[in-house]
């Protein structure tokens, strides 16, 4: 990055500092990852120079001879990898992708039904502070108080009572698998569209480490930068019957020119995700999460739903007498990066909730395995127990850094 260093040393230094931070810390934010060098190169390419409103072969700008080929290839890879009839690869990110789906399939004021935010749902599933909760009437299902898992009978009852036009499944903080088949049946029973937002688990689905969503959904949205390990962006996969509406909602409904450098990098990520190595990666993410959960349980941690069968873990810290924010900050000082999070039926407020959320996609990308997960869990236990002890946190940080040096960071040192 010589040119950047010359032109803007201030930004250059901060990027280098972030790079060191990503190498030296154990990154457990479940929505983060390390992209490959190839994905980084496509993201940083000259494709950022181009405007190309419209779709391949139907552009509003001349000069699309290469851009059209790129978008055509990327959309074909998306359809093939997910087994979808249609793919739109232009959404700028996950939130605009969901907004585009509602714009396509709902009228303002129509009812949408999604998982409540404090129970693991996403803001864009109709939460009140989101545009999706302002322009549409949102109703929310929750997880069961005892099992802390989705109660499908309650979902069906709510759907029958509220008659939503669309049912949204998917989550940002739900440690169990979704039964997309049942959601599809419920949607058909009440005449609703079924949207599966697989942002967090797309990479697991591709790897066969989580049940598929496409066969049971009218529309599937996903970010491309989480377990799928691509650039920051999103895709919408759908049945042919709604394809035209979806495309029109993305452009011109919501967006202007697509981010072609991102589209190209999504294509690279999709190619990588089609390999046997990626399948193994997806399964290892889950094995790692289960191992970390097991070790945390052995140290007396209370896990939402009692464990995990995907890539993430939600710890309810109430019994440890530490609030989520304080634990997350102590862990960061110990070189372990995670985020504070609400737990279902949390008596505390969202900006200072009872839990923390952990995930294994990024550490698994570095090649860390079950043994490292158990070690990380023990460090988490120590850091939470010594959240006020700077010497203890500094000592853990040293040990974390030592382990991290043994595992090259994709895109940076590998
Ligand atoms: C991350 C996420 C989104 C939003 O993606 P952004 O790219 O942050 O806008 C939407 N839905 C779910 C379930 C997510 O996990």
Short mmCIF file of C-alpha atoms and ligand atoms in Angstrom, two decimals:
data_model
loop_
_atom_site.label_atom_id
_atom_site.label_comp_id
_atom_site.label_asym_id
_atom_site.label_seq_id
_atom_site.Cartn_x
_atom_site.Cartn_y
_atom_site.Cartn_z
CA UNK A 1 0.00 0.00 0.00
CA UNK A 2 2.81 2.41 -0.91
CA UNK A 3 0.57 4.91 -2.69
CA UNK A 4 -1.81 5.05 0.23
CA UNK A 5 1.08 5.54 2.64
CA UNK A 6 2.32 8.46 0.53
CA UNK A 7 -1.03 10.14 0.01
CA UNK A 8 -2.67 9.62 3.35
CA UNK A 9 -0.38 8.40 6.12
CA UNK A 10 -3.07 8.98 8.72
CA UNK A 11 -5.52 6.51 7.17
CA UNK A 12 -2.65 4.19 6.19
CA UNK A 13 -1.44 3.95 9.78
CA UNK A 14 -4.92 3.18 11.05
CA UNK A 15 -5.42 0.42 8.47
CA UNK A 16 -2.08 -1.10 9.46
CA UNK A 17 -3.03 -0.87 13.12
CA UNK A 18 -6.35 -2.60 12.46
CA UNK A 19 -4.45 -5.26 10.50
CA UNK A 20 -2.20 -5.99 13.49
CA UNK A 21 -5.25 -6.04 15.75
CA UNK A 22 -6.95 -8.61 13.47
CA UNK A 23 -3.78 -10.75 13.54
CA UNK A 24 -3.12 -10.55 17.27
CA UNK A 25 -6.64 -10.99 18.66
CA UNK A 26 -9.07 -13.87 18.88
CA UNK A 27 -12.04 -12.56 16.93
CA UNK A 28 -15.28 -14.08 18.11
CA UNK A 29 -17.85 -11.70 16.62
CA UNK A 30 -20.03 -14.30 14.86
CA UNK A 31 -20.79 -12.03 11.90
CA UNK A 32 -17.11 -11.36 11.14
CA UNK A 33 -14.52 -13.32 9.23
CA UNK A 34 -11.24 -13.10 7.31
CA UNK A 35 -11.61 -12.89 3.52
CA UNK A 36 -8.97 -14.38 1.26
CA UNK A 37 -6.33 -12.35 -0.54
CA UNK A 38 -8.19 -13.03 -3.80
CA UNK A 39 -11.41 -11.54 -2.41
CA UNK A 40 -9.46 -8.52 -1.13
CA UNK A 41 -7.86 -7.99 -4.54
CA UNK A 42 -11.21 -8.03 -6.34
CA UNK A 43 -12.69 -5.67 -3.73
CA UNK A 44 -9.81 -3.25 -4.17
CA UNK A 45 -9.93 -3.37 -7.96
CA UNK A 46 -10.60 -0.73 -10.63
CA UNK A 47 -14.16 -1.97 -10.94
CA UNK A 48 -14.95 0.70 -8.36
CA UNK A 49 -14.57 3.18 -11.23
CA UNK A 50 -17.66 1.97 -13.09
CA UNK A 51 -21.30 2.99 -13.24
CA UNK A 52 -23.70 0.34 -14.53
CA UNK A 53 -27.31 1.01 -13.50
CA UNK A 54 -29.57 -1.78 -14.68
CA UNK A 55 -28.81 -5.46 -15.15
CA UNK A 56 -26.58 -7.45 -17.53
CA UNK A 57 -27.69 -6.74 -21.09
CA UNK A 58 -30.19 -4.09 -19.90
CA UNK A 59 -28.02 -1.18 -18.75
CA UNK A 60 -28.62 2.54 -18.75
CA UNK A 61 -24.92 3.19 -19.45
CA UNK A 62 -22.66 2.28 -22.34
CA UNK A 63 -19.30 0.63 -21.78
CA UNK A 64 -20.54 -2.47 -19.95
CA UNK A 65 -18.77 -5.13 -22.04
CA UNK A 66 -16.80 -6.48 -19.07
CA UNK A 67 -19.16 -5.53 -16.24
CA UNK A 68 -22.01 -7.46 -17.87
CA UNK A 69 -19.84 -10.56 -18.09
CA UNK A 70 -18.85 -10.27 -14.45
CA UNK A 71 -22.39 -9.86 -13.15
CA UNK A 72 -23.65 -12.70 -15.35
CA UNK A 73 -20.96 -15.06 -14.03
CA UNK A 74 -21.54 -14.08 -10.40
CA UNK A 75 -25.33 -14.48 -10.60
CA UNK A 76 -24.87 -17.92 -12.25
CA UNK A 77 -22.48 -18.99 -9.48
CA UNK A 78 -24.98 -17.85 -6.85
CA UNK A 79 -27.83 -19.79 -8.46
CA UNK A 80 -25.69 -22.91 -8.80
CA UNK A 81 -24.26 -22.84 -5.29
CA UNK A 82 -27.61 -22.31 -3.57
CA UNK A 83 -29.80 -24.16 -6.05
CA UNK A 84 -31.92 -21.07 -6.62
CA UNK A 85 -33.95 -20.22 -9.74
CA UNK A 86 -32.96 -16.54 -9.68
CA UNK A 87 -30.23 -14.48 -8.03
CA UNK A 88 -29.86 -10.72 -7.65
CA UNK A 89 -26.29 -9.92 -6.62
CA UNK A 90 -26.60 -6.13 -6.45
CA UNK A 91 -27.86 -5.30 -2.93
CA UNK A 92 -25.38 -3.07 -1.12
CA UNK A 93 -25.71 -5.03 2.10
CA UNK A 94 -28.05 -7.19 4.14
CA UNK A 95 -30.31 -4.42 5.37
CA UNK A 96 -31.06 -2.96 1.92
CA UNK A 97 -31.59 -6.51 0.62
CA UNK A 98 -34.36 -7.09 3.15
CA UNK A 99 -35.83 -3.67 2.47
CA UNK A 100 -35.90 -4.51 -1.24
CA UNK A 101 -37.82 -7.73 -0.55
CA UNK A 102 -40.49 -5.87 1.42
CA UNK A 103 -40.65 -3.18 -1.25
CA UNK A 104 -41.15 -5.90 -3.85
CA UNK A 105 -43.77 -8.00 -2.10
CA UNK A 106 -45.64 -5.70 0.32
CA UNK A 107 -47.64 -2.50 0.18
CA UNK A 108 -46.91 0.16 2.79
CA UNK A 109 -48.74 -0.76 6.00
CA UNK A 110 -48.97 -4.50 5.20
CA UNK A 111 -48.17 -6.89 8.02
CA UNK A 112 -44.80 -8.60 8.26
CA UNK A 113 -43.89 -11.15 10.89
CA UNK A 114 -40.37 -11.82 12.15
CA UNK A 115 -38.37 -12.99 15.15
CA UNK A 116 -38.22 -10.32 17.88
CA UNK A 117 -34.87 -8.51 18.13
CA UNK A 118 -34.28 -9.36 21.83
CA UNK A 119 -34.87 -13.02 20.93
CA UNK A 120 -32.23 -13.03 18.20
CA UNK A 121 -34.01 -11.41 15.24
CA UNK A 122 -32.52 -8.62 13.11
CA UNK A 123 -33.51 -4.95 13.14
CA UNK A 124 -34.73 -5.31 9.55
CA UNK A 125 -37.24 -7.95 10.58
CA UNK A 126 -39.63 -5.15 11.47
CA UNK A 127 -38.13 -3.78 14.68
CA UNK A 128 -39.66 -0.41 15.58
CA UNK A 129 -36.49 1.72 15.18
CA UNK A 130 -35.87 0.30 11.69
CA UNK A 131 -37.49 1.64 8.51
CA UNK A 132 -38.95 -1.86 8.18
CA UNK A 133 -40.93 -1.31 11.39
CA UNK A 134 -41.99 2.20 10.37
CA UNK A 135 -43.32 1.58 6.86
CA UNK A 136 -44.87 -1.81 7.59
CA UNK A 137 -46.92 -3.19 10.44
CA UNK A 138 -44.67 -5.68 12.19
CA UNK A 139 -45.61 -8.48 14.55
CA UNK A 140 -43.03 -10.67 16.26
CA UNK A 141 -42.71 -14.21 17.41
CA UNK A 142 -40.36 -15.13 20.24
CA UNK A 143 -38.43 -18.06 21.59
CA UNK A 144 -40.00 -20.24 24.28
CA UNK A 145 -39.22 -19.07 27.83
CA UNK A 146 -38.08 -22.54 28.97
CA UNK A 147 -36.33 -24.11 25.98
CA UNK A 148 -35.20 -20.72 24.58
CA UNK A 149 -35.91 -22.21 21.14
CA UNK A 150 -38.48 -21.20 18.58
CA UNK A 151 -41.88 -22.61 19.45
CA UNK A 152 -43.31 -23.49 16.03
CA UNK A 153 -46.84 -23.96 17.38
CA UNK A 154 -46.73 -20.41 18.75
CA UNK A 155 -45.44 -19.18 15.38
CA UNK A 156 -48.36 -20.88 13.62
CA UNK A 157 -50.89 -19.45 16.11
CA UNK A 158 -49.52 -15.93 15.70
CA UNK A 159 -49.51 -16.26 11.91
CA UNK A 160 -53.15 -17.41 11.92
CA UNK A 161 -54.15 -14.55 14.20
CA UNK A 162 -52.22 -11.76 12.46
CA UNK A 163 -52.37 -12.98 8.83
CA UNK A 164 -48.99 -11.49 7.82
CA UNK A 165 -48.26 -10.97 4.14
CA UNK A 166 -44.69 -12.18 4.71
CA UNK A 167 -43.08 -14.38 7.35
CA UNK A 168 -39.41 -13.73 7.98
CA UNK A 169 -37.13 -16.39 9.43
CA UNK A 170 -33.49 -16.06 10.28
CA UNK A 171 -31.55 -14.41 13.07
CA UNK A 172 -28.41 -12.68 14.24
CA UNK A 173 -28.31 -14.29 17.66
CA UNK A 174 -29.98 -17.70 17.67
CA UNK A 175 -27.69 -20.63 18.52
CA UNK A 176 -29.91 -23.37 17.08
CA UNK A 177 -30.94 -24.56 13.64
CA UNK A 178 -33.99 -23.18 11.89
CA UNK A 179 -36.64 -25.55 10.63
CA UNK A 180 -37.26 -23.78 7.33
CA UNK A 181 -39.62 -26.56 6.23
CA UNK A 182 -42.09 -25.84 9.03
CA UNK A 183 -41.83 -22.09 8.40
CA UNK A 184 -42.64 -22.73 4.73
CA UNK A 185 -45.69 -24.80 5.68
CA UNK A 186 -46.94 -22.11 8.05
CA UNK A 187 -46.46 -19.44 5.40
CA UNK A 188 -48.47 -21.48 2.89
CA UNK A 189 -51.23 -22.14 5.45
CA UNK A 190 -51.81 -18.42 5.94
CA UNK A 191 -51.09 -17.33 2.37
CA UNK A 192 -47.92 -15.44 3.27
CA UNK A 193 -44.64 -15.15 1.42
CA UNK A 194 -41.77 -16.89 3.17
CA UNK A 195 -38.47 -15.02 3.45
CA UNK A 196 -35.47 -16.84 4.90
CA UNK A 197 -32.76 -14.39 5.91
CA UNK A 198 -29.72 -16.69 6.07
CA UNK A 199 -27.16 -13.88 6.51
CA UNK A 200 -25.41 -15.56 9.43
CA UNK A 201 -25.58 -19.14 8.26
CA UNK A 202 -25.19 -18.97 4.46
CA UNK A 203 -21.72 -20.52 4.66
CA UNK A 204 -23.00 -23.32 6.89
CA UNK A 205 -25.82 -24.07 4.44
CA UNK A 206 -23.44 -24.16 1.49
CA UNK A 207 -21.22 -26.55 3.43
CA UNK A 208 -24.14 -28.80 4.37
CA UNK A 209 -23.66 -27.97 8.05
CA UNK A 210 -27.15 -26.45 8.37
CA UNK A 211 -30.41 -27.51 6.64
CA UNK A 212 -31.18 -25.73 3.40
CA UNK A 213 -33.64 -22.84 3.10
CA UNK A 214 -34.08 -22.38 -0.65
CA UNK A 215 -36.53 -25.29 -1.26
CA UNK A 216 -39.01 -23.96 1.30
CA UNK A 217 -38.75 -20.21 0.68
CA UNK A 218 -40.15 -17.77 -1.82
CA UNK A 219 -37.17 -15.52 -1.21
CA UNK A 220 -33.82 -15.98 0.53
CA UNK A 221 -31.62 -13.05 1.49
CA UNK A 222 -28.06 -13.27 2.69
CA UNK A 223 -25.15 -11.05 3.42
CA UNK A 224 -21.97 -12.18 1.73
CA UNK A 225 -19.45 -11.18 4.41
CA UNK A 226 -20.32 -13.44 7.35
CA UNK A 227 -19.89 -17.24 7.21
CA UNK A 228 -19.88 -17.01 3.41
CA UNK A 229 -16.51 -15.22 3.73
CA UNK A 230 -16.91 -12.71 0.91
CA UNK A 231 -16.84 -8.90 0.70
CA UNK A 232 -19.42 -6.72 2.46
CA UNK A 233 -22.52 -7.11 0.34
CA UNK A 234 -25.67 -9.17 -0.09
CA UNK A 235 -27.68 -11.31 -2.48
CA UNK A 236 -31.33 -12.09 -2.98
CA UNK A 237 -32.23 -15.58 -4.20
CA UNK A 238 -35.80 -16.27 -5.24
CA UNK A 239 -38.34 -18.26 -7.19
CA UNK A 240 -38.93 -17.19 -10.78
CA UNK A 241 -42.48 -16.04 -9.99
CA UNK A 242 -41.22 -13.12 -7.91
CA UNK A 243 -37.90 -12.49 -9.71
CA UNK A 244 -39.05 -9.51 -11.75
CA UNK A 245 -40.54 -7.78 -8.71
CA UNK A 246 -37.36 -8.38 -6.71
CA UNK A 247 -35.10 -7.01 -9.45
CA UNK A 248 -37.26 -3.91 -9.88
CA UNK A 249 -37.26 -3.31 -6.13
CA UNK A 250 -33.43 -3.43 -5.94
CA UNK A 251 -33.10 -1.20 -9.01
CA UNK A 252 -34.67 1.27 -9.59
CA UNK A 253 -36.76 0.84 -6.44
CA UNK A 254 -34.07 1.28 -3.86
CA UNK A 255 -30.60 1.58 -5.35
CA UNK A 256 -28.70 3.23 -8.17
CA UNK A 257 -25.50 1.82 -9.59
CA UNK A 258 -24.33 -1.54 -8.27
CA UNK A 259 -20.95 -1.80 -6.56
CA UNK A 260 -19.17 -3.73 -9.28
CA UNK A 261 -15.97 -4.29 -7.30
CA UNK A 262 -18.12 -5.94 -4.64
CA UNK A 263 -20.03 -8.00 -7.20
CA UNK A 264 -16.74 -9.34 -8.56
CA UNK A 265 -15.46 -10.15 -5.09
CA UNK A 266 -18.73 -11.94 -4.28
CA UNK A 267 -18.07 -14.05 -7.36
CA UNK A 268 -14.61 -14.95 -6.06
CA UNK A 269 -16.05 -15.87 -2.66
CA UNK A 270 -18.73 -18.03 -4.30
CA UNK A 271 -16.06 -19.86 -6.28
CA UNK A 272 -14.14 -20.50 -3.07
CA UNK A 273 -17.33 -21.61 -1.31
CA UNK A 274 -17.92 -24.27 -3.98
CA UNK A 275 -14.74 -26.17 -3.04
CA UNK A 276 -14.41 -29.25 -0.81
CA UNK A 277 -12.18 -27.17 1.50
CA UNK A 278 -15.06 -24.82 2.17
CA UNK A 279 -17.39 -27.72 3.03
CA UNK A 280 -14.85 -28.85 5.57
CA UNK A 281 -14.59 -25.26 6.84
CA UNK A 282 -18.35 -25.06 7.43
CA UNK A 283 -18.43 -28.28 9.42
CA UNK A 284 -15.37 -27.24 11.43
CA UNK A 285 -17.10 -23.97 12.40
CA UNK A 286 -19.87 -26.02 14.03
CA UNK A 287 -17.49 -28.52 15.66
CA UNK A 288 -15.54 -25.60 17.08
CA UNK A 289 -18.63 -23.86 18.43
CA UNK A 290 -19.79 -27.07 20.10
CA UNK A 291 -16.37 -27.59 21.71
CA UNK A 292 -16.26 -24.02 23.00
CA UNK A 293 -19.80 -24.37 24.34
CA UNK A 294 -18.93 -27.62 26.11
CA UNK A 295 -15.92 -26.05 27.82
CA UNK A 296 -17.90 -22.95 28.83
CA UNK A 297 -20.61 -25.16 30.34
CA UNK A 298 -17.93 -27.05 32.27
CA UNK A 299 -16.87 -23.70 33.75
CA UNK A 300 -20.37 -22.93 34.96
CA UNK A 301 -21.49 -20.63 32.16
CA UNK A 302 -25.17 -20.45 31.40
CA UNK A 303 -25.71 -20.76 27.63
CA UNK A 304 -28.94 -19.69 25.98
CA UNK A 305 -30.80 -22.87 24.90
CA UNK A 306 -28.11 -24.87 26.71
CA UNK A 307 -25.57 -24.92 23.89
CA UNK A 308 -25.30 -24.52 20.14
CA UNK A 309 -25.75 -26.37 16.88
CA UNK A 310 -24.49 -23.63 14.60
CA UNK A 311 -21.63 -21.11 14.66
CA UNK A 312 -22.63 -19.01 17.65
CA UNK A 313 -23.01 -19.06 21.39
CA UNK A 314 -25.00 -16.72 23.61
CA UNK A 315 -23.86 -16.58 27.23
CA UNK A 316 -26.27 -15.35 29.89
CA UNK A 317 -23.85 -13.92 32.48
CA UNK A 318 -26.43 -13.34 35.21
CA UNK A 319 -25.09 -16.16 37.42
CA UNK A 320 -21.54 -14.83 36.99
CA UNK A 321 -22.54 -11.47 38.48
CA UNK A 322 -20.99 -9.55 35.57
CA UNK A 323 -23.03 -7.56 33.04
CA UNK A 324 -22.51 -8.18 29.32
CA UNK A 325 -20.88 -4.86 28.49
CA UNK A 326 -18.33 -5.13 31.28
CA UNK A 327 -17.48 -8.70 30.28
CA UNK A 328 -17.13 -7.78 26.60
CA UNK A 329 -14.84 -4.85 27.48
CA UNK A 330 -12.68 -6.99 29.78
CA UNK A 331 -12.42 -9.66 27.08
CA UNK A 332 -11.32 -7.07 24.53
CA UNK A 333 -8.55 -5.96 26.90
CA UNK A 334 -7.57 -9.64 27.09
CA UNK A 335 -7.33 -9.87 23.28
CA UNK A 336 -10.67 -11.65 22.81
CA UNK A 337 -13.18 -9.67 20.77
CA UNK A 338 -16.89 -10.32 21.13
CA UNK A 339 -20.03 -8.23 21.62
CA UNK A 340 -22.50 -7.73 24.44
CA UNK A 341 -25.96 -8.95 23.57
CA UNK A 342 -29.45 -9.27 24.98
CA UNK A 343 -30.61 -12.72 26.04
CA UNK A 344 -34.25 -13.82 25.60
CA UNK A 345 -36.53 -12.19 28.20
CA UNK A 346 -33.58 -10.08 29.32
CA UNK A 347 -34.57 -7.93 32.32
CA UNK A 348 -31.78 -5.47 31.40
CA UNK A 349 -31.82 -2.79 28.69
CA UNK A 350 -30.41 -3.40 25.14
CA UNK A 351 -27.47 -0.97 25.64
CA UNK A 352 -26.45 -2.84 28.78
CA UNK A 353 -27.79 -6.38 28.48
CA UNK A 354 -27.08 -9.58 30.42
CA UNK A 355 -25.21 -11.51 27.78
CA UNK A 356 -22.34 -11.76 25.34
CA UNK A 357 -22.40 -13.32 21.88
CA UNK A 358 -19.52 -15.43 20.56
CA UNK A 359 -18.94 -17.16 17.25
CA UNK A 360 -16.35 -19.35 15.58
CA UNK A 361 -16.34 -18.39 11.84
CA UNK A 362 -13.25 -16.14 11.99
CA UNK A 363 -11.08 -18.27 14.27
CA UNK A 364 -11.96 -21.34 12.17
CA UNK A 365 -10.76 -19.49 9.06
CA UNK A 366 -7.36 -19.25 10.77
CA UNK A 367 -7.26 -23.02 11.13
CA UNK A 368 -7.90 -23.10 14.86
CA UNK A 369 -9.53 -26.31 16.05
CA UNK A 370 -11.21 -27.93 19.00
CA UNK A 371 -8.15 -27.68 21.28
CA UNK A 372 -7.82 -23.95 20.68
CA UNK A 373 -11.57 -23.47 21.29
CA UNK A 374 -11.26 -25.12 24.70
CA UNK A 375 -8.30 -22.89 25.52
CA UNK A 376 -10.22 -19.78 24.43
CA UNK A 377 -13.14 -20.83 26.65
CA UNK A 378 -10.78 -21.12 29.62
CA UNK A 379 -9.39 -17.64 28.89
CA UNK A 380 -12.96 -16.31 28.71
CA UNK A 381 -13.63 -17.85 32.11
CA UNK A 382 -10.52 -16.24 33.61
CA UNK A 383 -11.16 -12.82 32.03
CA UNK A 384 -14.79 -12.72 33.18
CA UNK A 385 -13.75 -13.76 36.70
CA UNK A 386 -11.03 -11.07 36.74
CA UNK A 387 -12.81 -8.34 34.80
CA UNK A 388 -11.32 -5.64 37.10
CA UNK A 389 -7.82 -7.10 37.28
CA UNK A 390 -5.73 -5.35 34.61
CA UNK A 391 -2.67 -7.50 35.32
CA UNK A 392 -4.66 -10.69 34.77
CA UNK A 393 -6.20 -9.36 31.56
CA UNK A 394 -2.75 -8.29 30.28
CA UNK A 395 -1.34 -11.73 31.04
CA UNK A 396 -4.20 -13.41 29.11
CA UNK A 397 -3.66 -10.98 26.25
CA UNK A 398 -0.04 -12.09 26.04
CA UNK A 399 -1.05 -15.74 25.88
CA UNK A 400 -3.75 -15.01 23.29
CA UNK A 401 -1.22 -13.16 21.13
CA UNK A 402 1.19 -16.08 21.35
CA UNK A 403 -1.46 -18.53 20.16
CA UNK A 404 -2.58 -16.17 17.38
CA UNK A 405 0.95 -16.02 15.99
CA UNK A 406 0.74 -19.77 15.32
CA UNK A 407 -2.34 -19.36 13.09
CA UNK A 408 -1.88 -17.22 9.95
CA UNK A 409 -4.71 -14.78 9.26
CA UNK A 410 -6.16 -15.34 5.75
CA UNK A 411 -5.83 -12.29 3.54
CA UNK A 412 -3.20 -10.76 5.83
CA UNK A 413 -0.44 -13.21 6.74
CA UNK A 414 -1.67 -16.11 4.61
C1 LIG B 1 -26.11 -9.01 9.37
C2 LIG B 1 -27.56 -9.25 9.13
C3 LIG B 1 -28.32 -8.38 8.35
C4 LIG B 1 -27.84 -7.03 7.87
O1 LIG B 1 -26.72 -6.98 7.19
P1 LIG B 1 -25.91 -5.59 7.01
O2 LIG B 1 -24.98 -5.96 5.94
O3 LIG B 1 -25.27 -5.33 8.34
O4 LIG B 1 -26.89 -4.55 6.64
C5 LIG B 1 -29.63 -8.72 8.09
N1 LIG B 1 -30.17 -9.83 8.59
C6 LIG B 1 -29.48 -10.68 9.38
C7 LIG B 1 -30.14 -11.90 9.90
C8 LIG B 1 -28.15 -10.41 9.67
O5 LIG B 1 -27.48 -11.24 10.45
#
